[in-house]
Amino acid sequence: MKKRIKKFLKSFGYDVIKSDNKIERLSEYSEIYGIKSVKEKAFYNISAGGHFGFGGKFYHPYWTNIDVDLGEEIYPRFNPEIDIAHDPLDRNELPIESNSAELFHSRFAIEHIDDDSAIYLFKEIHRTLKKDGIFKIVTPNIRLDYEAYLRNDRQYFWWLDGFSYPEIMDIMKFSTPLNKATLPQVMLSHFAANASMIHSDGADNPISDEEFDSIIRDNNFQNAMNLCTSRCSIEKQRKYRKNHVNWWDYCKLENFLFEAGFEKVISLSAGQSLSPVMRKNPVFDRLWTDVAIYMEAVK
């Protein structure tokens, strides 16, 4: 099972590139942010228990991972000496001093938490960042799924075979291989997974194909997405962290970041950043680049 899962992860880019001192020179960080911030690892990668390994398999010698401690033996686990265990769904303060962080990075995490948890998390990140500190966010752009659904463009959902291995289906609690599922259920799996019909232990009132078609037909984009995510169970999400239970597009994410107090919000592409250390850097932008939003917020 471990070999199959590792093969699956590698097919999506994990473990292809590792971060070490050859990639990130100490001088680059210390010249920009100071040796004190480097020693204190005042650069934080924050996850939500949703990907395969603590910190979403993000490793960097100068960064601190913040994630849910799931205690899973198959994947790299929480290390109390270098990591911070924190569950965004609990909506607790981050154990970081105010105005002390240089950078925050979140890759494919906020789709695993609900709106209330997301805005609480964004406010906490704003609190802990220094003035002019940067928060970089990468998350699926559900607008692309929505447009693909309207065009009946099943080819857009290129990852379906990868999520149809029995081992992965068991982790995700999908009762039907995604490459065999109907298009409405495929789309729901990407932003309201435990409200879909193919989730084997999901919400009490799952959304059928007919109801999904009706929701899309009778509502504008935002209302349709919210109606679907409102049917997700947060308690089920605590059990099955790999599922997606939220949707994001550029407009929603920008609004949330401004509400959290950020002064400036900028839309980017993969490889771009306001920070030199996150620019053109494969450690940050090597996964799912064709379906993702890239955005940075400045305190």
Short mmCIF file of C-alpha atoms in Angstrom, two decimals:
data_model
loop_
_atom_site.label_atom_id
_atom_site.label_comp_id
_atom_site.label_asym_id
_atom_site.label_seq_id
_atom_site.Cartn_x
_atom_site.Cartn_y
_atom_site.Cartn_z
CA MET A 1 0.00 0.00 0.00
CA LYS A 2 2.80 2.43 0.87
CA LYS A 3 4.43 1.94 -2.54
CA ARG A 4 1.15 2.57 -4.36
CA ILE A 5 0.49 5.74 -2.38
CA LYS A 6 4.05 6.97 -2.90
CA LYS A 7 3.68 6.31 -6.64
CA PHE A 8 0.40 8.21 -6.61
CA LEU A 9 1.97 11.16 -4.80
CA LYS A 10 4.94 11.23 -7.14
CA SER A 11 2.59 11.35 -10.13
CA PHE A 12 1.39 14.74 -8.82
CA GLY A 13 4.89 16.09 -8.21
CA TYR A 14 5.56 15.28 -4.58
CA ASP A 15 9.12 14.34 -3.62
CA VAL A 16 10.46 15.25 -7.04
CA ILE A 17 12.24 18.31 -5.67
CA LYS A 18 13.56 18.56 -2.14
CA SER A 19 14.57 21.73 -0.39
CA ASP A 20 18.04 21.97 1.12
CA ASN A 21 20.82 24.48 1.50
CA LYS A 22 21.85 23.98 -2.12
CA ILE A 23 18.51 25.39 -3.24
CA GLU A 24 18.04 28.06 -0.58
CA ARG A 25 21.22 29.80 0.51
CA LEU A 26 21.28 31.19 4.03
CA SER A 27 22.63 34.48 2.74
CA GLU A 28 19.53 35.15 0.62
CA TYR A 29 17.21 34.87 3.61
CA SER A 30 19.49 36.63 6.09
CA GLU A 31 20.18 39.55 3.75
CA ILE A 32 16.47 40.19 3.23
CA TYR A 33 15.00 39.27 6.61
CA GLY A 34 17.92 39.21 9.03
CA ILE A 35 19.71 36.37 10.73
CA LYS A 36 17.41 36.54 13.79
CA SER A 37 14.33 35.68 11.70
CA VAL A 38 16.22 32.86 10.02
CA LYS A 39 17.32 31.37 13.33
CA GLU A 40 13.80 31.65 14.73
CA LYS A 41 12.30 30.21 11.53
CA ALA A 42 9.88 33.12 11.32
CA PHE A 43 8.55 31.81 8.00
CA TYR A 44 5.42 29.69 8.35
CA ASN A 45 3.80 27.14 6.07
CA ILE A 46 0.26 26.46 7.26
CA SER A 47 -1.88 23.46 6.31
CA ALA A 48 -5.20 21.99 7.43
CA GLY A 49 -4.54 18.25 7.58
CA GLY A 50 -5.66 17.83 4.01
CA HIS A 51 -2.60 16.57 2.18
CA PHE A 52 -0.33 13.59 2.41
CA GLY A 53 2.07 14.36 5.21
CA PHE A 54 2.44 16.94 7.95
CA GLY A 55 2.66 20.39 6.41
CA GLY A 56 1.32 19.15 3.09
CA LYS A 57 4.72 17.59 2.35
CA PHE A 58 6.31 21.05 2.35
CA TYR A 59 9.91 20.97 3.60
CA HIS A 60 12.29 23.88 3.87
CA PRO A 61 15.22 24.32 6.27
CA TYR A 62 14.21 27.88 7.27
CA TRP A 63 10.44 27.44 7.46
CA THR A 64 8.16 26.19 10.26
CA ASN A 65 5.30 23.86 9.36
CA ILE A 66 1.92 24.36 11.04
CA ASP A 67 -0.62 21.59 10.55
CA VAL A 68 -3.05 19.15 12.16
CA ASP A 69 -1.30 16.32 13.97
CA LEU A 70 -3.07 13.31 12.48
CA GLY A 71 -0.54 10.80 13.75
CA GLU A 72 -0.62 8.81 10.52
CA GLU A 73 2.23 6.35 10.22
CA ILE A 74 2.19 6.14 6.42
CA TYR A 75 3.12 9.79 5.99
CA PRO A 76 5.69 12.07 7.62
CA ARG A 77 4.42 12.93 11.08
CA PHE A 78 4.37 15.92 13.39
CA ASN A 79 7.74 16.62 15.03
CA PRO A 80 7.27 18.71 18.20
CA GLU A 81 10.87 19.89 18.02
CA ILE A 82 10.44 21.72 14.72
CA ASP A 83 6.68 21.83 13.93
CA ILE A 84 3.55 23.45 15.36
CA ALA A 85 0.39 21.35 15.78
CA HIS A 86 -2.67 23.48 15.09
CA ASP A 87 -6.17 22.72 13.79
CA PRO A 88 -7.78 25.65 11.91
CA LEU A 89 -11.23 24.12 12.44
CA ASP A 90 -10.86 24.77 16.18
CA ARG A 91 -10.52 28.53 15.56
CA ASN A 92 -7.87 29.00 18.21
CA GLU A 93 -5.11 31.60 18.19
CA LEU A 94 -1.90 30.65 16.46
CA PRO A 95 0.87 30.12 19.04
CA ILE A 96 2.94 32.91 17.48
CA GLU A 97 3.64 36.37 18.85
CA SER A 98 1.95 39.32 17.18
CA ASN A 99 4.02 41.19 14.56
CA SER A 100 6.77 38.55 14.57
CA ALA A 101 6.34 36.54 11.34
CA GLU A 102 8.07 37.48 8.09
CA LEU A 103 6.12 35.30 5.65
CA PHE A 104 3.16 32.92 5.61
CA HIS A 105 2.49 30.34 2.92
CA SER A 106 -0.58 28.15 2.48
CA ARG A 107 -0.76 25.62 -0.33
CA PHE A 108 -3.96 23.64 -0.97
CA ALA A 109 -5.21 24.03 2.59
CA ILE A 110 -8.09 26.52 2.78
CA GLU A 111 -10.36 24.33 0.63
CA HIS A 112 -10.30 21.89 3.59
CA ILE A 113 -11.91 24.31 6.06
CA ASP A 114 -15.20 26.21 6.20
CA ASP A 115 -15.66 29.97 5.72
CA ASP A 116 -15.77 30.86 9.42
CA SER A 117 -12.55 28.95 10.08
CA ALA A 118 -10.89 30.54 7.05
CA ILE A 119 -11.62 34.13 8.09
CA TYR A 120 -10.47 33.39 11.65
CA LEU A 121 -7.24 31.91 10.27
CA PHE A 122 -6.65 34.88 7.95
CA LYS A 123 -7.10 37.31 10.85
CA GLU A 124 -4.63 35.31 12.94
CA ILE A 125 -2.08 35.36 10.13
CA HIS A 126 -2.57 39.11 9.80
CA ARG A 127 -2.03 39.52 13.55
CA THR A 128 1.21 37.57 13.62
CA LEU A 129 2.80 39.06 10.50
CA LYS A 130 5.16 42.01 10.73
CA LYS A 131 4.26 45.22 8.94
CA ASP A 132 4.66 44.60 5.17
CA GLY A 133 4.72 40.85 5.82
CA ILE A 134 3.38 38.67 3.01
CA PHE A 135 0.81 35.86 3.05
CA LYS A 136 0.88 33.65 -0.06
CA ILE A 137 -2.15 31.44 -0.79
CA VAL A 138 -2.55 28.67 -3.36
CA THR A 139 -5.92 26.94 -3.67
CA PRO A 140 -8.06 25.36 -6.41
CA ASN A 141 -9.96 27.84 -8.57
CA ILE A 142 -13.50 26.45 -8.53
CA ARG A 143 -14.50 28.84 -11.31
CA LEU A 144 -12.61 26.56 -13.68
CA ASP A 145 -14.54 23.50 -12.44
CA TYR A 146 -17.80 25.41 -12.82
CA GLU A 147 -17.07 26.45 -16.40
CA ALA A 148 -15.95 22.92 -17.26
CA TYR A 149 -19.21 21.57 -15.86
CA LEU A 150 -21.28 24.03 -17.91
CA ARG A 151 -19.40 22.94 -21.06
CA ASN A 152 -19.65 19.24 -20.16
CA ASP A 153 -15.85 19.23 -20.35
CA ARG A 154 -14.92 16.09 -18.46
CA GLN A 155 -11.34 16.28 -19.79
CA TYR A 156 -10.71 19.28 -17.54
CA PHE A 157 -10.81 16.99 -14.50
CA TRP A 158 -7.54 15.28 -15.47
CA TRP A 159 -6.79 13.97 -11.96
CA LEU A 160 -9.66 11.44 -11.85
CA ASP A 161 -7.55 8.36 -12.58
CA GLY A 162 -5.14 9.24 -9.77
CA PHE A 163 -7.99 9.34 -7.27
CA SER A 164 -9.46 6.04 -8.42
CA TYR A 165 -6.91 3.69 -6.81
CA PRO A 166 -8.62 1.58 -4.11
CA GLU A 167 -6.15 2.81 -1.47
CA ILE A 168 -6.83 6.46 -2.28
CA MET A 169 -10.59 5.90 -2.48
CA ASP A 170 -10.44 4.44 1.03
CA ILE A 171 -8.59 7.49 2.35
CA MET A 172 -11.00 9.88 0.65
CA LYS A 173 -14.03 7.69 1.50
CA PHE A 174 -15.20 7.64 -2.10
CA SER A 175 -17.51 4.69 -2.80
CA THR A 176 -17.16 5.13 -6.56
CA PRO A 177 -13.91 5.61 -8.51
CA LEU A 178 -13.80 9.22 -9.65
CA ASN A 179 -13.06 8.14 -13.21
CA LYS A 180 -16.41 6.30 -13.16
CA ALA A 181 -18.45 8.95 -11.34
CA THR A 182 -20.94 11.27 -13.01
CA LEU A 183 -19.82 14.83 -13.76
CA PRO A 184 -21.94 16.42 -10.98
CA GLN A 185 -20.40 14.08 -8.40
CA VAL A 186 -16.92 14.69 -9.81
CA MET A 187 -17.38 18.43 -9.37
CA LEU A 188 -18.83 18.06 -5.88
CA SER A 189 -15.83 15.93 -4.91
CA HIS A 190 -13.62 18.97 -5.57
CA PHE A 191 -15.36 21.48 -3.29
CA ALA A 192 -18.15 19.79 -1.28
CA ALA A 193 -16.92 16.22 -1.04
CA ASN A 194 -18.80 14.91 1.96
CA ALA A 195 -22.05 16.32 0.55
CA SER A 196 -21.68 14.20 -2.58
CA MET A 197 -23.47 10.93 -3.28
CA ILE A 198 -20.16 9.10 -3.72
CA HIS A 199 -18.91 9.76 -0.16
CA SER A 200 -19.39 6.58 1.85
CA ASP A 201 -19.65 8.33 5.23
CA GLY A 202 -20.68 11.84 4.38
CA ALA A 203 -23.36 14.36 5.24
CA ASP A 204 -26.87 13.21 6.10
CA ASN A 205 -28.46 14.85 3.05
CA PRO A 206 -26.14 14.30 0.06
CA ILE A 207 -26.68 16.09 -3.22
CA SER A 208 -27.93 13.99 -6.12
CA ASP A 209 -27.10 14.64 -9.77
CA GLU A 210 -30.59 16.01 -10.36
CA GLU A 211 -30.42 18.36 -7.39
CA PHE A 212 -26.97 19.57 -8.36
CA ASP A 213 -28.16 20.32 -11.90
CA SER A 214 -31.07 22.24 -10.41
CA ILE A 215 -28.83 24.22 -8.03
CA ILE A 216 -26.56 25.26 -10.89
CA ARG A 217 -29.46 26.10 -13.20
CA ASP A 218 -31.51 28.13 -10.71
CA ASN A 219 -28.80 30.13 -8.93
CA ASN A 220 -25.91 32.41 -9.77
CA PHE A 221 -22.39 31.04 -9.36
CA GLN A 222 -21.75 32.20 -5.80
CA ASN A 223 -25.13 31.16 -4.43
CA ALA A 224 -24.88 27.77 -6.11
CA MET A 225 -21.47 27.08 -4.60
CA ASN A 226 -22.61 28.21 -1.15
CA LEU A 227 -25.73 26.05 -1.28
CA CYS A 228 -23.53 23.02 -1.94
CA THR A 229 -20.91 23.72 0.74
CA SER A 230 -23.65 24.48 3.29
CA ARG A 231 -24.57 20.80 3.06
CA CYS A 232 -21.09 19.65 4.11
CA SER A 233 -20.63 18.26 7.61
CA ILE A 234 -17.72 19.82 9.54
CA GLU A 235 -17.76 16.89 11.97
CA LYS A 236 -17.27 14.52 9.03
CA GLN A 237 -14.47 16.77 7.80
CA ARG A 238 -12.69 16.33 11.12
CA LYS A 239 -12.67 12.59 10.41
CA TYR A 240 -11.74 12.79 6.72
CA ARG A 241 -9.30 15.68 6.35
CA LYS A 242 -8.36 14.91 2.76
CA ASN A 243 -11.79 16.01 1.51
CA HIS A 244 -12.52 19.49 0.16
CA VAL A 245 -15.41 21.34 1.84
CA ASN A 246 -15.01 24.87 0.48
CA TRP A 247 -14.77 26.78 -2.77
CA TRP A 248 -12.60 29.72 -3.76
CA ASP A 249 -12.24 32.01 -6.71
CA TYR A 250 -10.20 35.20 -7.00
CA CYS A 251 -13.07 37.46 -5.95
CA LYS A 252 -14.02 35.50 -2.81
CA LEU A 253 -10.44 35.07 -1.68
CA GLU A 254 -9.67 38.76 -2.19
CA ASN A 255 -12.75 39.77 -0.19
CA PHE A 256 -11.82 37.48 2.70
CA LEU A 257 -8.28 38.82 2.83
CA PHE A 258 -9.42 42.44 2.90
CA GLU A 259 -11.95 41.56 5.61
CA ALA A 260 -9.09 40.04 7.64
CA GLY A 261 -7.32 43.41 7.58
CA PHE A 262 -4.73 43.11 4.82
CA GLU A 263 -3.78 46.37 3.11
CA LYS A 264 -2.96 45.01 -0.33
CA VAL A 265 -4.03 41.89 -2.25
CA ILE A 266 -2.43 40.87 -5.54
CA SER A 267 -3.32 38.08 -7.97
CA LEU A 268 -0.33 36.16 -9.28
CA SER A 269 0.68 33.22 -11.44
CA ALA A 270 2.79 30.21 -10.53
CA GLY A 271 6.40 31.25 -9.91
CA GLN A 272 5.53 34.85 -9.08
CA SER A 273 5.81 36.48 -5.66
CA LEU A 274 6.39 39.82 -3.99
CA SER A 275 9.05 38.06 -1.93
CA PRO A 276 12.32 37.13 -3.69
CA VAL A 277 12.60 33.88 -1.71
CA MET A 278 9.23 32.62 -3.00
CA ARG A 279 9.78 33.78 -6.58
CA LYS A 280 10.51 31.24 -9.35
CA ASN A 281 10.95 28.67 -6.63
CA PRO A 282 9.87 25.06 -7.27
CA VAL A 283 9.59 24.44 -3.54
CA PHE A 284 6.47 26.62 -3.52
CA ASP A 285 4.81 26.35 -6.94
CA ARG A 286 5.11 22.91 -8.45
CA LEU A 287 1.71 21.29 -7.79
CA TRP A 288 -1.58 21.56 -9.68
CA THR A 289 -0.50 24.81 -11.32
CA ASP A 290 -3.14 24.56 -14.07
CA VAL A 291 -6.11 24.56 -11.71
CA ALA A 292 -4.91 26.89 -8.95
CA ILE A 293 -5.39 30.44 -7.71
CA TYR A 294 -2.19 32.24 -6.71
CA MET A 295 -2.66 35.28 -4.51
CA GLU A 296 -0.61 37.28 -2.02
CA ALA A 297 -1.77 39.63 0.71
CA VAL A 298 0.39 42.31 2.36
CA LYS A 299 -0.13 43.56 5.92
#
